[in-house]
Amino acid sequence: MAVADLPPADLAVLSGRRRARGVGPVLAAVFLVLLAVAAIAPGLLAPGSPDTTSTADLLRPPGAGHLFGTDQNGRDVYTRIVHGTRDSLLAGLAATALALAAGIVVGAVGALGGRIADNLTMRLVEVLLAVPGLVTALLIVAVAGPGTTTLIMAIGFIGMPAYARLVRGQILQLRGSAFVEAAVAQGLRPARVAVRHIIPNAVPPVLLLATIGTGAAIGASAALSFLGLGPRPPDPQWGAMLQQGQDYFAVAWWTATIPGVVLTLTVLAITTLGQHLQRRFDGGNPG
């Protein structure tokens, strides 16, 4: 049945769903723009210093003087969230970029390097996927030591297998395409065909997955920081703020709840926008 043939009641429901799906990406984009401003120029949104303490303002609830309240050291929670945006997002973005680059290389080697290379790379991918990512990340951080750089490397390493497997599948599918066969028939060398025709066409779907995966990487970064394996205090990283605020949750819920809400909204916004872009790429209704 065509959409035009639906009863008026069903058309109204369908129209409402489309409007609702259209509002989500817009709200997500607006929220991400605010995060970008906070990351690039935090002073525009919060002119104060995130490390300023005040013994007279310990654990003040949210109010006019302190929008999100203060923490156990009298520091303004809103200011710390804004100034912590850069570190909180940078770890996830850098880890995603690292995982994506490594995944493209591993996937391309597996798909184009012959049977032996394919078996070796895919067995490695299967082993890494079989082990819980958080366990692997904890092992890497335990060996290399805590810190932002180690955090990025650990999250990038555990994110690589998914991208590698997708790249391999895309390349294997493209190898039988008409334009690739035409390039081979023209006498182009296999390496040239791979670099000019196969890999560039295999990457776009992976970039869409990376958009969605960035939210997961930011969440993983916050989780490791919550365990004390990220930036060291007093850096205002969201995961670290969650960890520091949990001890005071009974008397000052805002010290942990508000950073957690901001983190959740960030992951949700990135995922929503990524899914919207994926629907557009797949030719579906964008909302």
mmCIF file of C-alpha atoms in Angstrom:
data_model
loop_
_atom_site.group_PDB
_atom_site.id
_atom_site.type_symbol
_atom_site.label_atom_id
_atom_site.label_comp_id
_atom_site.label_asym_id
_atom_site.label_seq_id
_atom_site.Cartn_x
_atom_site.Cartn_y
_atom_site.Cartn_z
ATOM 1 C CA MET A 1 0.000 0.000 0.000
ATOM 2 C CA ALA A 2 1.328 3.452 -0.931
ATOM 3 C CA VAL A 3 1.686 6.152 1.708
ATOM 4 C CA ALA A 4 -0.990 8.236 -0.025
ATOM 5 C CA ASP A 5 -3.480 5.377 0.361
ATOM 6 C CA LEU A 6 -3.165 5.169 4.142
ATOM 7 C CA PRO A 7 -6.090 6.230 6.330
ATOM 8 C CA PRO A 8 -5.914 9.808 7.715
ATOM 9 C CA ALA A 9 -5.240 8.558 11.242
ATOM 10 C CA ASP A 10 -2.269 6.467 10.088
ATOM 11 C CA LEU A 11 -0.986 9.373 7.999
ATOM 12 C CA ALA A 12 -1.096 11.613 11.076
ATOM 13 C CA VAL A 13 0.845 9.068 13.135
ATOM 14 C CA LEU A 14 3.416 8.638 10.357
ATOM 15 C CA SER A 15 3.784 12.392 9.997
ATOM 16 C CA GLY A 16 4.276 12.765 13.752
ATOM 17 C CA ARG A 17 6.966 10.103 13.758
ATOM 18 C CA ARG A 18 8.775 11.803 10.892
ATOM 19 C CA ARG A 19 8.684 15.155 12.662
ATOM 20 C CA ALA A 20 9.958 13.563 15.877
ATOM 21 C CA ARG A 21 12.792 11.846 14.025
ATOM 22 C CA GLY A 22 13.614 15.138 12.309
ATOM 23 C CA VAL A 23 13.798 17.088 15.580
ATOM 24 C CA GLY A 24 16.290 14.678 17.163
ATOM 25 C CA PRO A 25 19.182 15.319 14.757
ATOM 26 C CA VAL A 26 18.591 19.084 14.938
ATOM 27 C CA LEU A 27 18.729 19.101 18.740
ATOM 28 C CA ALA A 28 21.783 16.837 18.628
ATOM 29 C CA ALA A 29 23.532 19.179 16.192
ATOM 30 C CA VAL A 30 22.773 22.231 18.356
ATOM 31 C CA PHE A 31 24.097 20.479 21.453
ATOM 32 C CA LEU A 32 27.260 19.408 19.627
ATOM 33 C CA VAL A 33 27.815 22.977 18.416
ATOM 34 C CA LEU A 34 27.710 24.134 22.048
ATOM 35 C CA LEU A 35 30.217 21.427 22.950
ATOM 36 C CA ALA A 36 32.465 22.551 20.097
ATOM 37 C CA VAL A 37 32.386 26.124 21.416
ATOM 38 C CA ALA A 38 33.160 24.871 24.921
ATOM 39 C CA ALA A 39 36.078 22.810 23.610
ATOM 40 C CA ILE A 40 37.558 25.553 21.401
ATOM 41 C CA ALA A 41 36.883 28.618 23.544
ATOM 42 C CA PRO A 42 35.659 27.601 27.020
ATOM 43 C CA GLY A 43 36.166 31.138 28.309
ATOM 44 C CA LEU A 44 33.225 32.311 26.216
ATOM 45 C CA LEU A 45 30.825 30.104 28.167
ATOM 46 C CA ALA A 46 32.611 30.028 31.530
ATOM 47 C CA PRO A 47 35.064 32.907 32.061
ATOM 48 C CA GLY A 48 36.296 31.683 35.460
ATOM 49 C CA SER A 49 39.042 29.200 36.259
ATOM 50 C CA PRO A 50 38.015 25.565 36.781
ATOM 51 C CA ASP A 51 40.577 25.166 39.565
ATOM 52 C CA THR A 52 39.513 28.126 41.740
ATOM 53 C CA THR A 53 38.623 26.851 45.207
ATOM 54 C CA SER A 54 36.621 28.516 47.955
ATOM 55 C CA THR A 55 36.262 27.200 51.493
ATOM 56 C CA ALA A 56 33.161 29.363 51.901
ATOM 57 C CA ASP A 57 31.421 27.646 48.974
ATOM 58 C CA LEU A 58 31.903 23.959 49.728
ATOM 59 C CA LEU A 59 29.174 21.712 48.279
ATOM 60 C CA ARG A 60 26.747 24.508 47.505
ATOM 61 C CA PRO A 61 23.641 23.285 45.634
ATOM 62 C CA PRO A 62 22.780 24.572 42.152
ATOM 63 C CA GLY A 63 21.522 28.119 42.277
ATOM 64 C CA ALA A 64 21.945 31.662 41.028
ATOM 65 C CA GLY A 65 25.539 32.009 42.145
ATOM 66 C CA HIS A 66 26.604 28.578 40.912
ATOM 67 C CA LEU A 67 24.440 27.223 38.099
ATOM 68 C CA PHE A 68 25.474 23.581 38.665
ATOM 69 C CA GLY A 69 26.555 23.983 42.295
ATOM 70 C CA THR A 70 30.054 23.491 43.712
ATOM 71 C CA ASP A 71 32.110 20.434 44.570
ATOM 72 C CA GLN A 72 33.885 19.303 47.723
ATOM 73 C CA ASN A 73 36.654 21.855 47.162
ATOM 74 C CA GLY A 74 34.329 24.756 46.492
ATOM 75 C CA ARG A 75 35.002 24.696 42.723
ATOM 76 C CA ASP A 76 32.191 25.676 40.360
ATOM 77 C CA VAL A 77 30.849 22.517 38.697
ATOM 78 C CA TYR A 78 29.556 24.345 35.623
ATOM 79 C CA THR A 79 32.940 25.943 34.988
ATOM 80 C CA ARG A 80 34.699 22.615 35.401
ATOM 81 C CA ILE A 81 32.303 20.869 33.004
ATOM 82 C CA VAL A 82 32.793 23.538 30.336
ATOM 83 C CA HIS A 83 36.582 23.592 30.688
ATOM 84 C CA GLY A 84 36.673 19.795 30.817
ATOM 85 C CA THR A 85 34.888 19.460 27.486
ATOM 86 C CA ARG A 86 38.106 19.641 25.463
ATOM 87 C CA ASP A 87 39.862 16.811 27.288
ATOM 88 C CA SER A 88 36.698 14.713 27.502
ATOM 89 C CA LEU A 89 35.997 14.961 23.762
ATOM 90 C CA LEU A 90 39.607 14.914 22.594
ATOM 91 C CA ALA A 91 40.287 11.491 24.069
ATOM 92 C CA GLY A 92 37.278 9.974 22.295
ATOM 93 C CA LEU A 93 37.948 11.712 18.974
ATOM 94 C CA ALA A 94 41.651 10.845 18.967
ATOM 95 C CA ALA A 95 40.956 7.240 19.934
ATOM 96 C CA THR A 96 38.382 6.931 17.149
ATOM 97 C CA ALA A 97 40.794 8.410 14.613
ATOM 98 C CA LEU A 98 43.495 5.970 15.738
ATOM 99 C CA ALA A 99 41.125 2.996 15.590
ATOM 100 C CA LEU A 100 39.867 4.062 12.173
ATOM 101 C CA ALA A 101 43.351 4.488 10.690
ATOM 102 C CA ALA A 102 44.557 1.169 12.083
ATOM 103 C CA GLY A 103 41.349 -0.559 10.991
ATOM 104 C CA ILE A 104 41.711 0.680 7.418
ATOM 105 C CA VAL A 105 45.296 -0.577 7.250
ATOM 106 C CA VAL A 106 44.545 -3.978 8.795
ATOM 107 C CA GLY A 107 41.384 -4.476 6.753
ATOM 108 C CA ALA A 108 43.097 -3.487 3.505
ATOM 109 C CA VAL A 109 46.045 -5.787 4.182
ATOM 110 C CA GLY A 110 43.690 -8.659 4.883
ATOM 111 C CA ALA A 111 41.551 -8.115 1.783
ATOM 112 C CA LEU A 112 44.348 -7.307 -0.666
ATOM 113 C CA GLY A 113 47.376 -9.122 0.753
ATOM 114 C CA GLY A 114 46.471 -12.668 -0.222
ATOM 115 C CA ARG A 115 45.188 -15.703 1.667
ATOM 116 C CA ILE A 116 47.964 -15.835 4.289
ATOM 117 C CA ALA A 117 47.668 -12.135 5.147
ATOM 118 C CA ASP A 118 43.884 -12.447 5.259
ATOM 119 C CA ASN A 119 43.998 -15.414 7.633
ATOM 120 C CA LEU A 120 46.506 -13.740 9.944
ATOM 121 C CA THR A 121 44.700 -10.403 10.164
ATOM 122 C CA MET A 122 41.241 -11.909 10.556
ATOM 123 C CA ARG A 123 42.394 -14.321 13.271
ATOM 124 C CA LEU A 124 43.862 -11.336 15.115
ATOM 125 C CA VAL A 125 40.581 -9.454 14.725
ATOM 126 C CA GLU A 126 38.569 -12.431 15.971
ATOM 127 C CA VAL A 127 40.798 -12.821 19.040
ATOM 128 C CA LEU A 128 40.458 -9.132 19.920
ATOM 129 C CA LEU A 129 36.683 -9.234 19.446
ATOM 130 C CA ALA A 130 36.434 -12.300 21.672
ATOM 131 C CA VAL A 131 37.989 -10.482 24.634
ATOM 132 C CA PRO A 132 35.861 -7.787 26.349
ATOM 133 C CA GLY A 133 37.136 -4.382 25.269
ATOM 134 C CA LEU A 134 37.301 -2.947 28.769
ATOM 135 C CA VAL A 135 39.487 -5.852 29.924
ATOM 136 C CA THR A 136 41.910 -5.260 27.050
ATOM 137 C CA ALA A 137 41.983 -1.521 27.757
ATOM 138 C CA LEU A 138 42.667 -2.125 31.457
ATOM 139 C CA LEU A 139 45.528 -4.456 30.563
ATOM 140 C CA ILE A 140 47.089 -1.883 28.228
ATOM 141 C CA VAL A 141 46.793 0.900 30.798
ATOM 142 C CA ALA A 142 48.178 -1.374 33.524
ATOM 143 C CA VAL A 143 51.263 -2.098 31.403
ATOM 144 C CA ALA A 144 51.830 1.387 29.967
ATOM 145 C CA GLY A 145 50.670 3.406 32.970
ATOM 146 C CA PRO A 146 47.714 5.807 33.338
ATOM 147 C CA GLY A 147 47.475 9.033 31.381
ATOM 148 C CA THR A 148 45.679 10.628 28.450
ATOM 149 C CA THR A 149 48.029 9.220 25.800
ATOM 150 C CA THR A 150 47.719 5.686 27.135
ATOM 151 C CA LEU A 151 43.955 6.127 27.358
ATOM 152 C CA ILE A 152 43.766 7.077 23.680
ATOM 153 C CA MET A 153 45.974 4.172 22.633
ATOM 154 C CA ALA A 154 43.953 1.662 24.656
ATOM 155 C CA ILE A 155 40.563 2.786 23.350
ATOM 156 C CA GLY A 156 41.898 3.021 19.806
ATOM 157 C CA PHE A 157 43.289 -0.504 20.023
ATOM 158 C CA ILE A 158 40.026 -2.059 21.192
ATOM 159 C CA GLY A 159 38.066 -0.129 18.553
ATOM 160 C CA MET A 160 40.256 -1.206 15.633
ATOM 161 C CA PRO A 161 38.838 -4.728 14.996
ATOM 162 C CA ALA A 162 35.322 -3.532 14.108
ATOM 163 C CA TYR A 163 36.664 -1.077 11.536
ATOM 164 C CA ALA A 164 39.107 -3.636 10.130
ATOM 165 C CA ARG A 165 36.371 -6.192 9.569
ATOM 166 C CA LEU A 166 34.099 -3.646 7.882
ATOM 167 C CA VAL A 167 36.909 -2.367 5.619
ATOM 168 C CA ARG A 168 37.783 -5.915 4.606
ATOM 169 C CA GLY A 169 34.162 -6.664 3.733
ATOM 170 C CA GLN A 170 33.803 -3.466 1.725
ATOM 171 C CA ILE A 171 37.001 -4.125 -0.240
ATOM 172 C CA LEU A 172 36.057 -7.723 -1.015
ATOM 173 C CA GLN A 173 32.700 -6.493 -2.290
ATOM 174 C CA LEU A 174 34.267 -3.750 -4.407
ATOM 175 C CA ARG A 175 36.848 -6.051 -5.996
ATOM 176 C CA GLY A 176 34.112 -7.569 -8.127
ATOM 177 C CA SER A 177 32.624 -4.223 -9.175
ATOM 178 C CA ALA A 178 32.431 -3.257 -12.821
ATOM 179 C CA PHE A 179 34.561 -0.129 -12.442
ATOM 180 C CA VAL A 180 37.332 -2.125 -10.752
ATOM 181 C CA GLU A 181 37.269 -4.750 -13.485
ATOM 182 C CA ALA A 182 37.392 -1.947 -16.064
ATOM 183 C CA ALA A 183 40.463 -0.445 -14.375
ATOM 184 C CA VAL A 184 42.177 -3.841 -14.375
ATOM 185 C CA ALA A 185 41.291 -4.330 -18.048
ATOM 186 C CA GLN A 186 42.997 -1.013 -18.830
ATOM 187 C CA GLY A 187 46.234 -2.489 -17.544
ATOM 188 C CA LEU A 188 46.515 -0.621 -14.239
ATOM 189 C CA ARG A 189 48.729 -2.287 -11.655
ATOM 190 C CA PRO A 190 46.907 -3.926 -8.712
ATOM 191 C CA ALA A 191 48.421 -1.483 -6.222
ATOM 192 C CA ARG A 192 47.250 1.468 -8.284
ATOM 193 C CA VAL A 193 43.756 0.010 -8.612
ATOM 194 C CA ALA A 194 43.585 -0.494 -4.849
ATOM 195 C CA VAL A 195 44.787 3.020 -3.997
ATOM 196 C CA ARG A 196 42.784 4.905 -6.638
ATOM 197 C CA HIS A 197 39.584 2.909 -6.899
ATOM 198 C CA ILE A 198 39.005 0.329 -4.167
ATOM 199 C CA ILE A 199 40.114 1.876 -0.874
ATOM 200 C CA PRO A 200 38.592 5.365 -1.482
ATOM 201 C CA ASN A 201 35.201 3.745 -2.150
ATOM 202 C CA ALA A 202 35.497 1.407 0.839
ATOM 203 C CA VAL A 203 36.169 4.162 3.377
ATOM 204 C CA PRO A 204 32.893 6.236 3.368
ATOM 205 C CA PRO A 205 30.730 3.544 5.073
ATOM 206 C CA VAL A 206 33.477 3.129 7.663
ATOM 207 C CA LEU A 207 33.470 6.867 8.343
ATOM 208 C CA LEU A 208 29.751 6.668 9.141
ATOM 209 C CA LEU A 209 30.423 3.865 11.605
ATOM 210 C CA ALA A 210 33.227 5.951 13.108
ATOM 211 C CA THR A 211 30.785 8.817 13.672
ATOM 212 C CA ILE A 212 28.603 6.564 15.789
ATOM 213 C CA GLY A 213 31.658 4.917 17.377
ATOM 214 C CA THR A 214 32.967 8.281 18.582
ATOM 215 C CA GLY A 215 30.213 8.413 21.188
ATOM 216 C CA ALA A 216 31.178 4.963 22.456
ATOM 217 C CA ALA A 217 34.845 6.015 22.564
ATOM 218 C CA ILE A 218 33.993 9.088 24.638
ATOM 219 C CA GLY A 219 32.011 6.893 27.011
ATOM 220 C CA ALA A 220 34.894 4.419 27.277
ATOM 221 C CA SER A 221 37.298 7.273 27.987
ATOM 222 C CA ALA A 222 35.058 8.515 30.796
ATOM 223 C CA ALA A 223 34.753 4.984 32.187
ATOM 224 C CA LEU A 224 38.525 4.539 32.363
ATOM 225 C CA SER A 225 38.917 8.014 33.861
ATOM 226 C CA PHE A 226 36.279 7.066 36.433
ATOM 227 C CA LEU A 227 38.558 4.162 37.401
ATOM 228 C CA GLY A 228 41.434 6.606 37.899
ATOM 229 C CA LEU A 229 43.275 5.635 34.694
ATOM 230 C CA GLY A 230 42.874 8.903 32.820
ATOM 231 C CA PRO A 231 44.121 12.471 33.396
ATOM 232 C CA ARG A 232 45.321 13.186 36.888
ATOM 233 C CA PRO A 233 43.584 15.652 39.259
ATOM 234 C CA PRO A 234 42.824 18.514 39.189
ATOM 235 C CA ASP A 235 42.150 18.184 35.423
ATOM 236 C CA PRO A 236 38.374 18.650 34.953
ATOM 237 C CA GLN A 237 37.707 15.542 32.876
ATOM 238 C CA TRP A 238 34.080 14.379 33.066
ATOM 239 C CA GLY A 239 34.890 10.808 34.059
ATOM 240 C CA ALA A 240 37.231 12.023 36.790
ATOM 241 C CA MET A 241 34.541 14.405 38.033
ATOM 242 C CA LEU A 242 32.151 11.462 38.300
ATOM 243 C CA GLN A 243 34.701 9.517 40.308
ATOM 244 C CA GLN A 244 35.422 12.409 42.658
ATOM 245 C CA GLY A 245 31.753 13.222 43.161
ATOM 246 C CA GLN A 246 30.566 9.702 44.001
ATOM 247 C CA ASP A 247 31.856 9.963 47.579
ATOM 248 C CA TYR A 248 29.631 12.982 48.189
ATOM 249 C CA PHE A 249 26.552 11.782 46.318
ATOM 250 C CA ALA A 250 24.447 11.375 49.474
ATOM 251 C CA VAL A 251 24.893 15.012 50.481
ATOM 252 C CA ALA A 252 25.681 16.645 47.121
ATOM 253 C CA TRP A 253 24.074 14.718 44.270
ATOM 254 C CA TRP A 254 24.970 17.378 41.699
ATOM 255 C CA THR A 255 28.724 16.750 41.911
ATOM 256 C CA ALA A 256 28.337 13.395 40.141
ATOM 257 C CA THR A 257 24.877 13.572 38.553
ATOM 258 C CA ILE A 258 25.373 16.669 36.397
ATOM 259 C CA PRO A 259 28.679 15.530 34.814
ATOM 260 C CA GLY A 260 27.020 12.157 34.204
ATOM 261 C CA VAL A 261 24.027 13.791 32.511
ATOM 262 C CA VAL A 262 26.300 15.907 30.279
ATOM 263 C CA LEU A 263 28.300 12.817 29.331
ATOM 264 C CA THR A 264 25.117 10.859 28.552
ATOM 265 C CA LEU A 265 23.700 13.678 26.429
ATOM 266 C CA THR A 266 26.990 13.940 24.532
ATOM 267 C CA VAL A 267 27.063 10.246 23.668
ATOM 268 C CA LEU A 268 23.362 10.339 22.775
ATOM 269 C CA ALA A 269 23.788 13.405 20.535
ATOM 270 C CA ILE A 270 26.723 11.901 18.642
ATOM 271 C CA THR A 271 24.921 8.583 18.200
ATOM 272 C CA THR A 272 21.708 10.285 17.024
ATOM 273 C CA LEU A 273 23.544 12.403 14.473
ATOM 274 C CA GLY A 274 25.574 9.421 13.290
ATOM 275 C CA GLN A 275 22.469 7.290 12.805
ATOM 276 C CA HIS A 276 20.801 10.148 10.912
ATOM 277 C CA LEU A 277 23.775 10.411 8.548
ATOM 278 C CA GLN A 278 23.775 6.647 8.102
ATOM 279 C CA ARG A 279 20.099 6.656 7.098
ATOM 280 C CA ARG A 280 20.780 9.357 4.532
ATOM 281 C CA PHE A 281 23.768 7.443 3.170
ATOM 282 C CA ASP A 282 21.761 4.242 2.897
ATOM 283 C CA GLY A 283 19.042 6.039 0.965
ATOM 284 C CA GLY A 284 16.476 5.765 3.725
ATOM 285 C CA ASN A 285 14.219 8.447 5.023
ATOM 286 C CA PRO A 286 16.426 10.871 6.994
ATOM 287 C CA GLY A 287 13.572 11.830 9.207
#
